[in-house]
Each structure stands twice: as C-alpha cells, then as structure tokens.
Amino acid sequence: MTRSAVSFVVCLALAAVIGCSGGSDKYKKSRPKTVKATGTVLYRNQPLADAIIVCFPTATGEKAVAASAYTDADGNFSLQAFPPDKGAVPGDYQVTIQKTEEAPAAPAASGPDAHDAPPPPAPKPLIPAKYAKVETSGLMLKIPEDGVSDVKFELKD
C-alpha cells in the first residue's frame, strides 16, 4: 500500500472516531487521554527515514484508538492518534512499519480503450514485507499512562 493510501485510510478511520468536526472543543473533550509516544526506527542498524508506522490497539472499546506516524530523516517518530495533535492513547498495540519506493506515475490513458489500461505497478517494499502486516510483523508496543519517549524498533532482514 502506498504512503498516500495508508495516510488516507488512517485519516478516514480517525475521522470516523472523532466525527467530521474533529477540531471542535466539543469533540476534543470526549476523546480518550493521549500521552507522548516517540521513538526511533532502525533498519540494518541505520535510521529508517520516510517510513510509516501504524499502531493497532489490542483492546476494544472507546479507548481503542489507532495511532500513526512518519519517520523523519533520522528515523525518529512521534505518534498521533488525533492528527494534527501529537500523542497516543495509553495501552497495548500491534505495530506495522512500511517503507516503499514511490510508484511510477501511470501514463494518462485516453481514447476508447482507456478503461482497459492496466493498473500501475504496486510500489516495491524497501524493507521486508513481513513488517507491513500485523500478523507477521512481530512488533508490539506498550504505551504507559505517563507516556514513552524511548521506543526503538530494530528491523532485520
């Protein structure tokens, strides 16, 4: 899944949780408490830049809110459950991390056969594909009530 597709899915899920007027104080007051949740992602002992992290809560109910982040050039991230606000809901999470090369732009199709044009190729993963799925990533995160600032995910081949 491309970075923009993942971002869209995460934003859509968050919009469903907080409603269309998520920025209003009325909705912010009803949100679960969030705490600082930051860390670093390494791949082959090097910072992993431009990766997307998605944290899926293992709990259910009102406090079961996903969080996500992008890594910066140094592999650092700051989770967000309710973008643009920083912070994640305390709890246990299963984590996925993805980094793909940008998919080449599909040529503009025109003419009578435009609907028969093949779809653009899927973006190529730049880290092992197992980290992109909850079932195979093996990555877990516990965010305590007072937050966490030293999370480290070390990805291996």
Short mmCIF file of C-alpha atoms in Angstrom, two decimals:
data_model
loop_
_atom_site.label_atom_id
_atom_site.label_comp_id
_atom_site.label_asym_id
_atom_site.label_seq_id
_atom_site.Cartn_x
_atom_site.Cartn_y
_atom_site.Cartn_z
CA MET A 1 0.00 0.00 0.00
CA THR A 2 1.39 3.40 -0.90
CA ARG A 3 2.18 6.06 1.66
CA SER A 4 -0.72 8.21 0.47
CA ALA A 5 -3.14 5.27 0.55
CA VAL A 6 -2.11 4.38 4.09
CA SER A 7 -2.42 8.02 5.13
CA PHE A 8 -5.88 8.20 3.62
CA VAL A 9 -7.02 5.04 5.44
CA VAL A 10 -5.63 6.26 8.77
CA CYS A 11 -7.22 9.69 8.37
CA LEU A 12 -10.54 8.15 7.35
CA ALA A 13 -10.51 5.89 10.41
CA LEU A 14 -9.67 8.81 12.67
CA ALA A 15 -12.41 10.94 11.13
CA ALA A 16 -14.89 8.17 11.89
CA VAL A 17 -13.76 8.09 15.51
CA ILE A 18 -13.82 11.84 16.13
CA GLY A 19 -16.54 12.90 13.72
CA CYS A 20 -16.45 15.35 10.86
CA SER A 21 -15.89 18.32 13.17
CA GLY A 22 -12.92 16.75 14.95
CA GLY A 23 -11.28 20.11 15.56
CA SER A 24 -14.03 21.49 17.78
CA ASP A 25 -13.64 21.54 21.54
CA LYS A 26 -16.85 19.52 21.90
CA TYR A 27 -15.23 16.51 20.25
CA LYS A 28 -11.79 17.01 21.76
CA LYS A 29 -13.28 16.82 25.25
CA SER A 30 -14.79 13.41 24.54
CA ARG A 31 -11.53 11.92 23.24
CA PRO A 32 -9.55 9.47 25.34
CA LYS A 33 -6.49 10.93 27.06
CA THR A 34 -3.32 10.87 24.97
CA VAL A 35 0.31 10.85 26.09
CA LYS A 36 3.67 11.40 24.43
CA ALA A 37 4.81 8.39 22.40
CA THR A 38 8.05 8.90 20.49
CA GLY A 39 10.95 6.78 19.34
CA THR A 40 13.22 5.63 16.54
CA VAL A 41 13.13 3.02 13.79
CA LEU A 42 16.35 1.35 12.63
CA TYR A 43 16.83 -0.99 9.69
CA ARG A 44 20.19 -2.73 9.29
CA ASN A 45 21.41 -0.62 12.24
CA GLN A 46 20.71 2.61 10.31
CA PRO A 47 17.90 5.16 10.87
CA LEU A 48 14.92 4.38 8.64
CA ALA A 49 13.68 7.62 7.05
CA ASP A 50 10.30 8.14 5.40
CA ALA A 51 8.61 5.06 6.81
CA ILE A 52 5.05 4.91 8.09
CA ILE A 53 4.28 3.36 11.45
CA VAL A 54 0.74 2.29 12.30
CA CYS A 55 -0.17 1.09 15.81
CA PHE A 56 -3.31 -1.02 16.13
CA PRO A 57 -4.77 -1.31 19.64
CA THR A 58 -5.16 -4.80 21.05
CA ALA A 59 -8.02 -3.61 23.28
CA THR A 60 -11.55 -2.88 22.11
CA GLY A 61 -14.00 -0.18 23.10
CA GLU A 62 -13.81 3.61 23.37
CA LYS A 63 -10.13 3.69 24.24
CA ALA A 64 -9.19 1.51 21.27
CA VAL A 65 -7.73 4.22 19.05
CA ALA A 66 -5.06 3.58 16.44
CA ALA A 67 -2.04 5.87 16.15
CA SER A 68 0.39 6.53 13.34
CA ALA A 69 3.48 8.49 12.38
CA TYR A 70 6.06 9.03 9.68
CA THR A 71 9.74 8.75 10.45
CA ASP A 72 12.00 11.72 9.80
CA ALA A 73 15.46 11.66 8.21
CA ASP A 74 16.94 10.32 11.48
CA GLY A 75 14.33 7.56 11.86
CA ASN A 76 12.54 9.43 14.67
CA PHE A 77 8.76 9.45 15.04
CA SER A 78 6.04 10.94 17.22
CA LEU A 79 2.76 9.01 17.26
CA GLN A 80 -0.54 10.76 16.66
CA ALA A 81 -3.93 9.33 17.49
CA PHE A 82 -5.79 12.53 16.59
CA PRO A 83 -3.77 14.45 13.97
CA PRO A 84 -2.60 17.12 13.96
CA ASP A 85 -2.36 16.75 17.75
CA LYS A 86 0.58 14.69 18.99
CA GLY A 87 0.16 11.75 21.36
CA ALA A 88 -1.31 8.27 21.56
CA VAL A 89 -3.79 6.63 23.90
CA PRO A 90 -2.06 4.55 26.61
CA GLY A 91 -2.36 0.81 26.01
CA ASP A 92 -1.00 -2.17 24.11
CA TYR A 93 -0.53 -2.11 20.36
CA GLN A 94 0.45 -4.32 17.47
CA VAL A 95 2.68 -2.35 15.11
CA THR A 96 3.29 -2.31 11.39
CA ILE A 97 6.05 -0.41 9.61
CA GLN A 98 6.23 0.16 5.86
CA LYS A 99 8.61 1.85 3.51
CA THR A 100 8.14 1.61 -0.21
CA GLU A 101 9.68 3.26 -3.20
CA GLU A 102 7.46 5.78 -4.90
CA ALA A 103 5.28 4.13 -7.51
CA PRO A 104 5.89 5.42 -11.00
CA ALA A 105 3.11 7.65 -12.28
CA ALA A 106 0.72 5.84 -14.55
CA PRO A 107 0.61 7.24 -18.07
CA ALA A 108 -2.52 9.22 -18.77
CA ALA A 109 -4.94 6.96 -20.59
CA SER A 110 -7.11 8.43 -23.29
CA GLY A 111 -9.18 7.22 -26.15
CA PRO A 112 -11.76 4.48 -26.42
CA ASP A 113 -9.56 1.84 -24.74
CA ALA A 114 -8.69 3.99 -21.70
CA HIS A 115 -10.79 1.83 -19.35
CA ASP A 116 -8.77 -1.23 -20.40
CA ALA A 117 -5.42 0.29 -19.38
CA PRO A 118 -3.54 -1.89 -16.89
CA PRO A 119 -3.26 -0.60 -13.32
CA PRO A 120 0.02 0.99 -12.32
CA PRO A 121 2.54 -1.37 -10.75
CA ALA A 122 2.46 -1.75 -6.98
CA PRO A 123 5.18 0.12 -5.12
CA LYS A 124 8.20 -2.01 -4.22
CA PRO A 125 8.82 -2.57 -0.47
CA LEU A 126 12.20 -1.26 0.69
CA ILE A 127 12.13 -3.24 3.93
CA PRO A 128 10.98 -6.85 4.47
CA ALA A 129 7.26 -7.15 3.67
CA LYS A 130 6.62 -9.02 6.92
CA TYR A 131 6.73 -5.69 8.82
CA ALA A 132 3.75 -4.37 6.82
CA LYS A 133 1.23 -6.82 8.34
CA VAL A 134 0.02 -7.14 11.91
CA GLU A 135 0.00 -10.92 11.57
CA THR A 136 3.68 -11.12 10.63
CA SER A 137 5.45 -8.02 11.94
CA GLY A 138 6.05 -9.36 15.45
CA LEU A 139 6.23 -5.74 16.63
CA MET A 140 4.46 -4.78 19.85
CA LEU A 141 4.30 -1.52 21.79
CA LYS A 142 3.09 -0.76 25.29
CA ILE A 143 2.37 2.91 25.96
CA PRO A 144 2.18 3.55 29.71
CA GLU A 145 -0.15 6.10 31.33
CA ASP A 146 2.72 8.60 31.65
CA GLY A 147 3.88 8.18 28.03
CA VAL A 148 7.10 6.91 26.49
CA SER A 149 9.95 8.65 24.68
CA ASP A 150 12.49 5.90 24.05
CA VAL A 151 10.71 3.39 21.79
CA LYS A 152 13.13 1.63 19.47
CA PHE A 153 12.14 -0.68 16.66
CA GLU A 154 15.12 -2.53 15.17
CA LEU A 155 14.11 -4.18 11.90
CA LYS A 156 16.08 -7.07 10.47
CA ASP A 157 16.08 -8.94 7.16
#
